[in-house]
Amino acid sequence: MPKRTKFLSRNPEKPSPRDRFWAVLANTPRLVQLVWQAAPRLLLLQLGITLSNALIPVAQLYISKLIVDQVVLELSQPGVDWTVLGRLVGLGLGITLAQVGLNQAETYTTQVLNDRFTLYANQILLKQAIRLDLAHYELPEFYDTLNRAQQSGSAYPVRVFETLIDLAGQSITFAGLLSLLVAFNPLLLLLLLLTSMPALWVGIRFSGVRFWLKRRQTESGRLAEYLQQVLTTQEFVKEVRLFNLGDYLLRQWQSIRLQFNREMAEVLARNAWLRFGVGLIANSGFYAAYAWVIVRTVQGAISLGDLTMYSGAFQQAQGLIQGILFQIALIYEFNLYVSQYFEFLNLQPQVVSPSDPIAFPNPMRRGLELRDVSFRYPGASEPTLHRINLTVKPGESIALVGMNGAGKTTLLKLLTRFYDVESGEITIDGIPLTAFDLEDLRRNVGVVFQDFSRYHLSVQDNIGFGDLRHRDDLDQIERAAQNAGATGVIADLERGYETILGKTFSDSAELSGGQWQKLGLARAFMTPAQVLILDEPTAALDAIAEYDLFQRFRQLTQDKMTFLVSHRFSTVRMADRIVVLEHGQIAELGSHAELMEMGGKYAQMFRLQASSYAGVAE
């Protein structure tokens, strides 16, 4: 049975700053690999563009120095040699044009890379969602984890990689400037570094505060999204209007969003004051260095060209130091969000196929057996099923009855291995269910639940999904529709099997509950399963339509083992045997006649329902 794992904890313990820092380093190789898998050629191209661009600022500064020095030289002698100046200006123009081209190329590669990775990251996330157990989807903590992964996974990994590339480019540019500045005065460079360091502390601190604020807001944010869905989707629109819920729900949504805005505004205000303070420190360091360059120029120690080059170099160096430190803070922040994507990818299904599966028996010989089967939902204090023992022969029809919560649907979920039993064993022909490949098992155990899916796709899809291998086999789809009594419904649709259902898309048609149910049953008749389970599949049909359907159903499934759940005893009595569940245990077992003769729980429920019909007739 799937267990509540540590990464689904409702209130995860907030790690220390040191632990978070090392977690960032641990995430980075995996993140780089993920982005590389999405678009390796684009990454190499973007890296080459960034590194080329990084060399341009140093070259521009040096060309500017040469131009200023050449101008001073020309002013000091008669006549002007325009050739040298022209070449220097032309060289500067060429470098600038190259920078413009590289910037445009970088913009293009960044956008294309973002698009490709967004597609790849969402594909990985959806694949992970498909492979996870049903139990995950019944835990609120799972939806918090999924929501955070959806918000973080598509953008932040690329942002980290782009930031790493930018950091590499800035480091190369800084190394070039460093070669200029060290020759002038290493102490001034140290001054610029020390006055820029507070920006790193502020960046990391603010990143952590903002991240944990958003993480705490996850569940409330999902509530706001749900309220927005209630206010804007067809499923709720009738009751929202009928009970005048619109203004009330809107106020609830607005309250959550306003609270989020207030909390973020407080964080942003504190950060603005801190950044103002570190900005004062950084600018003080730059102007101290700038003043010293001016002093050395006035003293005649360096030329005017040197003044231009060094002042520009100091200004750019300080900007680069702050930029490098800011990029490090961004990498830290983005990795915090990326960790939420990996948190989802780290979830592991507990119900898995064995490494060496056994083929499902075809045909079944001995049938199905449950031996002392008990099951408890994750987090539940009491078991839903307790020591269930039942043997079902091939071709036998079993009806499950009992009060709501007796365990009927849970028992059926165990037969399809949506969950694994807590204790006991379920076997087919003496082979445990856990020995079969999951796809093979579920191909042979077909289910139509009461809350069956209504796909807002074509009629052909809604039926063909019962067996994807024959989704394009219209003859088989038509037979399934006929067996489910759905041909009349489809004949009334303008485009027949190509009709799009629901109200989500244009040129679509909506069906009644009973019509949807017939399509759901047709989907079940598509399956080649040897075991067919119908869990309240006809709740939206009237009694006559349900009776006719089950008469046809019995004829079409004579060679199949069938389980059905229904609250209508006129249908239940057609089963070979009836299992009465009470408090998670089998209270009674037998045919309709045998159970009526026993005069127990089943007989009491049957007579109670029959008397209500008699009262209507009277």
PDB file of C-alpha atoms in Angstrom, residues 128-295:
ATOM      1  CA  GLN A 128       5.666  11.492 -13.745  1.00  0.00           C
ATOM      2  CA  ALA A 129       2.017  12.297 -12.975  1.00  0.00           C
ATOM      3  CA  ILE A 130       0.916   9.320 -15.089  1.00  0.00           C
ATOM      4  CA  ARG A 131       3.178   6.833 -13.329  1.00  0.00           C
ATOM      5  CA  LEU A 132       2.193   7.798  -9.775  1.00  0.00           C
ATOM      6  CA  ASP A 133      -0.321   5.771  -7.786  1.00  0.00           C
ATOM      7  CA  LEU A 134      -3.965   6.639  -7.238  1.00  0.00           C
ATOM      8  CA  ALA A 135      -3.120   7.000  -3.540  1.00  0.00           C
ATOM      9  CA  HIS A 136      -1.008  10.069  -4.253  1.00  0.00           C
ATOM     10  CA  TYR A 137      -4.011  11.783  -5.817  1.00  0.00           C
ATOM     11  CA  GLU A 138      -6.050  11.280  -2.655  1.00  0.00           C
ATOM     12  CA  LEU A 139      -3.628  13.239  -0.436  1.00  0.00           C
ATOM     13  CA  PRO A 140      -3.953  17.060  -0.160  1.00  0.00           C
ATOM     14  CA  GLU A 141      -0.179  17.289   0.288  1.00  0.00           C
ATOM     15  CA  PHE A 142       0.288  15.775  -3.163  1.00  0.00           C
ATOM     16  CA  TYR A 143      -1.608  18.614  -4.799  1.00  0.00           C
ATOM     17  CA  ASP A 144       0.569  21.155  -2.978  1.00  0.00           C
ATOM     18  CA  THR A 145       3.650  19.376  -4.341  1.00  0.00           C
ATOM     19  CA  LEU A 146       2.174  19.126  -7.842  1.00  0.00           C
ATOM     20  CA  ASN A 147       1.116  22.784  -7.855  1.00  0.00           C
ATOM     21  CA  ARG A 148       4.587  23.941  -6.805  1.00  0.00           C
ATOM     22  CA  ALA A 149       6.185  21.716  -9.451  1.00  0.00           C
ATOM     23  CA  GLN A 150       3.921  23.105 -12.174  1.00  0.00           C
ATOM     24  CA  GLN A 151       4.773  26.668 -11.200  1.00  0.00           C
ATOM     25  CA  SER A 152       8.514  26.028 -10.879  1.00  0.00           C
ATOM     26  CA  GLY A 153       9.370  23.375 -13.443  1.00  0.00           C
ATOM     27  CA  SER A 154       8.777  25.080 -16.767  1.00  0.00           C
ATOM     28  CA  ALA A 155      10.755  28.294 -16.234  1.00  0.00           C
ATOM     29  CA  TYR A 156      13.206  28.100 -13.354  1.00  0.00           C
ATOM     30  CA  PRO A 157      15.569  25.359 -14.634  1.00  0.00           C
ATOM     31  CA  VAL A 158      16.242  27.394 -17.786  1.00  0.00           C
ATOM     32  CA  ARG A 159      16.649  30.514 -15.677  1.00  0.00           C
ATOM     33  CA  VAL A 160      19.297  28.779 -13.590  1.00  0.00           C
ATOM     34  CA  PHE A 161      21.156  27.625 -16.678  1.00  0.00           C
ATOM     35  CA  GLU A 162      20.948  31.054 -18.319  1.00  0.00           C
ATOM     36  CA  THR A 163      22.155  32.627 -15.083  1.00  0.00           C
ATOM     37  CA  LEU A 164      25.091  30.215 -14.980  1.00  0.00           C
ATOM     38  CA  ILE A 165      25.982  31.174 -18.560  1.00  0.00           C
ATOM     39  CA  ASP A 166      25.643  34.884 -17.746  1.00  0.00           C
ATOM     40  CA  LEU A 167      27.793  34.338 -14.680  1.00  0.00           C
ATOM     41  CA  ALA A 168      30.472  32.705 -16.837  1.00  0.00           C
ATOM     42  CA  GLY A 169      30.322  35.609 -19.300  1.00  0.00           C
ATOM     43  CA  GLN A 170      30.520  38.226 -16.560  1.00  0.00           C
ATOM     44  CA  SER A 171      33.441  36.380 -14.978  1.00  0.00           C
ATOM     45  CA  ILE A 172      35.340  36.459 -18.283  1.00  0.00           C
ATOM     46  CA  THR A 173      34.619  40.180 -18.699  1.00  0.00           C
ATOM     47  CA  PHE A 174      35.687  40.793 -15.108  1.00  0.00           C
ATOM     48  CA  ALA A 175      38.916  38.852 -15.667  1.00  0.00           C
ATOM     49  CA  GLY A 176      39.691  41.142 -18.605  1.00  0.00           C
ATOM     50  CA  LEU A 177      39.008  44.256 -16.535  1.00  0.00           C
ATOM     51  CA  LEU A 178      41.007  42.794 -13.704  1.00  0.00           C
ATOM     52  CA  SER A 179      44.091  42.699 -15.929  1.00  0.00           C
ATOM     53  CA  LEU A 180      43.692  46.457 -16.455  1.00  0.00           C
ATOM     54  CA  LEU A 181      42.899  47.420 -12.856  1.00  0.00           C
ATOM     55  CA  VAL A 182      45.499  45.341 -11.048  1.00  0.00           C
ATOM     56  CA  ALA A 183      48.206  47.203 -12.937  1.00  0.00           C
ATOM     57  CA  PHE A 184      46.825  50.511 -11.655  1.00  0.00           C
ATOM     58  CA  ASN A 185      46.125  49.784  -7.969  1.00  0.00           C
ATOM     59  CA  PRO A 186      45.094  46.381  -6.522  1.00  0.00           C
ATOM     60  CA  LEU A 187      43.853  48.017  -3.303  1.00  0.00           C
ATOM     61  CA  LEU A 188      41.193  49.965  -5.159  1.00  0.00           C
ATOM     62  CA  LEU A 189      39.934  46.705  -6.687  1.00  0.00           C
ATOM     63  CA  LEU A 190      39.726  45.217  -3.205  1.00  0.00           C
ATOM     64  CA  LEU A 191      37.763  48.298  -2.086  1.00  0.00           C
ATOM     65  CA  LEU A 192      35.229  47.761  -4.880  1.00  0.00           C
ATOM     66  CA  LEU A 193      34.881  44.089  -3.941  1.00  0.00           C
ATOM     67  CA  LEU A 194      34.332  44.760  -0.227  1.00  0.00           C
ATOM     68  CA  THR A 195      31.768  47.515  -0.825  1.00  0.00           C
ATOM     69  CA  SER A 196      29.820  45.234  -3.190  1.00  0.00           C
ATOM     70  CA  MET A 197      29.685  42.173  -0.891  1.00  0.00           C
ATOM     71  CA  PRO A 198      26.655  43.360   1.161  1.00  0.00           C
ATOM     72  CA  ALA A 199      24.556  43.077  -2.019  1.00  0.00           C
ATOM     73  CA  LEU A 200      25.153  39.296  -2.028  1.00  0.00           C
ATOM     74  CA  TRP A 201      23.928  38.958   1.555  1.00  0.00           C
ATOM     75  CA  VAL A 202      20.811  40.991   0.802  1.00  0.00           C
ATOM     76  CA  GLY A 203      20.095  39.011  -2.368  1.00  0.00           C
ATOM     77  CA  ILE A 204      20.361  35.607  -0.684  1.00  0.00           C
ATOM     78  CA  ARG A 205      18.374  36.720   2.338  1.00  0.00           C
ATOM     79  CA  PHE A 206      15.565  38.171   0.237  1.00  0.00           C
ATOM     80  CA  SER A 207      15.507  35.110  -2.037  1.00  0.00           C
ATOM     81  CA  GLY A 208      14.974  32.781   0.902  1.00  0.00           C
ATOM     82  CA  VAL A 209      12.282  34.954   2.504  1.00  0.00           C
ATOM     83  CA  ARG A 210      10.343  35.243  -0.755  1.00  0.00           C
ATOM     84  CA  PHE A 211      10.625  31.526  -1.526  1.00  0.00           C
ATOM     85  CA  TRP A 212       9.369  30.346   1.876  1.00  0.00           C
ATOM     86  CA  LEU A 213       6.589  32.915   1.782  1.00  0.00           C
ATOM     87  CA  LYS A 214       5.348  31.521  -1.540  1.00  0.00           C
ATOM     88  CA  ARG A 215       5.728  27.952  -0.289  1.00  0.00           C
ATOM     89  CA  ARG A 216       3.560  28.721   2.755  1.00  0.00           C
ATOM     90  CA  GLN A 217       0.961  30.222   0.430  1.00  0.00           C
ATOM     91  CA  THR A 218       0.639  27.085  -1.736  1.00  0.00           C
ATOM     92  CA  GLU A 219      -2.490  25.592  -0.188  1.00  0.00           C
ATOM     93  CA  SER A 220      -4.257  28.948   0.136  1.00  0.00           C
ATOM     94  CA  GLY A 221      -3.275  29.676  -3.455  1.00  0.00           C
ATOM     95  CA  ARG A 222      -4.855  26.407  -4.586  1.00  0.00           C
ATOM     96  CA  LEU A 223      -8.027  27.413  -2.735  1.00  0.00           C
ATOM     97  CA  ALA A 224      -8.053  30.738  -4.603  1.00  0.00           C
ATOM     98  CA  GLU A 225      -7.581  28.899  -7.912  1.00  0.00           C
ATOM     99  CA  TYR A 226     -10.420  26.541  -7.003  1.00  0.00           C
ATOM    100  CA  LEU A 227     -12.741  29.454  -6.159  1.00  0.00           C
ATOM    101  CA  GLN A 228     -11.836  31.027  -9.494  1.00  0.00           C
ATOM    102  CA  GLN A 229     -12.704  27.746 -11.206  1.00  0.00           C
ATOM    103  CA  VAL A 230     -16.056  27.616  -9.402  1.00  0.00           C
ATOM    104  CA  LEU A 231     -16.858  31.122 -10.608  1.00  0.00           C
ATOM    105  CA  THR A 232     -15.874  30.512 -14.228  1.00  0.00           C
ATOM    106  CA  THR A 233     -16.765  26.920 -15.222  1.00  0.00           C
ATOM    107  CA  GLN A 234     -19.952  25.345 -16.468  1.00  0.00           C
ATOM    108  CA  GLU A 235     -19.921  22.660 -13.776  1.00  0.00           C
ATOM    109  CA  PHE A 236     -20.847  25.188 -11.066  1.00  0.00           C
ATOM    110  CA  VAL A 237     -22.541  28.001 -12.955  1.00  0.00           C
ATOM    111  CA  LYS A 238     -26.151  26.891 -12.310  1.00  0.00           C
ATOM    112  CA  GLU A 239     -25.826  26.605  -8.519  1.00  0.00           C
ATOM    113  CA  VAL A 240     -23.718  29.761  -8.267  1.00  0.00           C
ATOM    114  CA  ARG A 241     -26.587  31.647  -9.908  1.00  0.00           C
ATOM    115  CA  LEU A 242     -29.358  29.729  -8.135  1.00  0.00           C
ATOM    116  CA  PHE A 243     -28.011  30.296  -4.620  1.00  0.00           C
ATOM    117  CA  ASN A 244     -26.504  33.736  -5.314  1.00  0.00           C
ATOM    118  CA  LEU A 245     -23.029  32.536  -4.393  1.00  0.00           C
ATOM    119  CA  GLY A 246     -21.125  34.784  -6.807  1.00  0.00           C
ATOM    120  CA  ASP A 247     -20.404  37.779  -4.559  1.00  0.00           C
ATOM    121  CA  TYR A 248     -19.664  35.588  -1.530  1.00  0.00           C
ATOM    122  CA  LEU A 249     -17.157  33.392  -3.406  1.00  0.00           C
ATOM    123  CA  LEU A 250     -15.630  36.443  -5.064  1.00  0.00           C
ATOM    124  CA  ARG A 251     -15.003  38.001  -1.636  1.00  0.00           C
ATOM    125  CA  GLN A 252     -13.345  34.776  -0.454  1.00  0.00           C
ATOM    126  CA  TRP A 253     -11.083  34.767  -3.525  1.00  0.00           C
ATOM    127  CA  GLN A 254     -10.295  38.465  -3.147  1.00  0.00           C
ATOM    128  CA  SER A 255      -9.465  38.051   0.544  1.00  0.00           C
ATOM    129  CA  ILE A 256      -6.836  35.412  -0.212  1.00  0.00           C
ATOM    130  CA  ARG A 257      -5.270  37.392  -3.056  1.00  0.00           C
ATOM    131  CA  LEU A 258      -5.205  40.650  -1.046  1.00  0.00           C
ATOM    132  CA  GLN A 259      -3.516  38.839   1.843  1.00  0.00           C
ATOM    133  CA  PHE A 260      -0.889  37.507  -0.577  1.00  0.00           C
ATOM    134  CA  ASN A 261      -0.303  41.023  -1.903  1.00  0.00           C
ATOM    135  CA  ARG A 262       0.063  42.462   1.614  1.00  0.00           C
ATOM    136  CA  GLU A 263       2.564  39.802   2.640  1.00  0.00           C
ATOM    137  CA  MET A 264       4.644  40.296  -0.503  1.00  0.00           C
ATOM    138  CA  ALA A 265       4.494  44.094  -0.177  1.00  0.00           C
ATOM    139  CA  GLU A 266       5.965  43.842   3.338  1.00  0.00           C
ATOM    140  CA  VAL A 267       8.814  41.678   2.064  1.00  0.00           C
ATOM    141  CA  LEU A 268       9.461  44.017  -0.876  1.00  0.00           C
ATOM    142  CA  ALA A 269       9.512  47.077   1.419  1.00  0.00           C
ATOM    143  CA  ARG A 270      12.140  45.533   3.706  1.00  0.00           C
ATOM    144  CA  ASN A 271      14.178  44.489   0.696  1.00  0.00           C
ATOM    145  CA  ALA A 272      13.985  47.976  -0.864  1.00  0.00           C
ATOM    146  CA  TRP A 273      15.427  49.599   2.272  1.00  0.00           C
ATOM    147  CA  LEU A 274      18.208  47.024   2.462  1.00  0.00           C
ATOM    148  CA  ARG A 275      19.073  47.466  -1.213  1.00  0.00           C
ATOM    149  CA  PHE A 276      19.108  51.241  -0.728  1.00  0.00           C
ATOM    150  CA  GLY A 277      21.652  50.806   2.057  1.00  0.00           C
ATOM    151  CA  VAL A 278      23.936  48.476   0.133  1.00  0.00           C
ATOM    152  CA  GLY A 279      23.624  50.791  -2.896  1.00  0.00           C
ATOM    153  CA  LEU A 280      25.012  53.671  -0.816  1.00  0.00           C
ATOM    154  CA  ILE A 281      27.943  51.513   0.268  1.00  0.00           C
ATOM    155  CA  ALA A 282      28.685  50.336  -3.287  1.00  0.00           C
ATOM    156  CA  ASN A 283      28.535  53.842  -4.791  1.00  0.00           C
ATOM    157  CA  SER A 284      30.781  55.190  -2.049  1.00  0.00           C
ATOM    158  CA  GLY A 285      33.374  52.589  -3.018  1.00  0.00           C
ATOM    159  CA  PHE A 286      33.160  53.488  -6.708  1.00  0.00           C
ATOM    160  CA  TYR A 287      33.530  57.235  -6.165  1.00  0.00           C
ATOM    161  CA  ALA A 288      36.484  56.677  -3.840  1.00  0.00           C
ATOM    162  CA  ALA A 289      38.215  54.744  -6.653  1.00  0.00           C
ATOM    163  CA  TYR A 290      37.137  57.337  -9.235  1.00  0.00           C
ATOM    164  CA  ALA A 291      38.526  60.181  -7.129  1.00  0.00           C
ATOM    165  CA  TRP A 292      41.886  58.448  -6.863  1.00  0.00           C
ATOM    166  CA  VAL A 293      42.056  58.000 -10.669  1.00  0.00           C
ATOM    167  CA  ILE A 294      41.370  61.752 -11.088  1.00  0.00           C
ATOM    168  CA  VAL A 295      44.101  62.598  -8.572  1.00  0.00           C
TER     169      VAL A 295
END
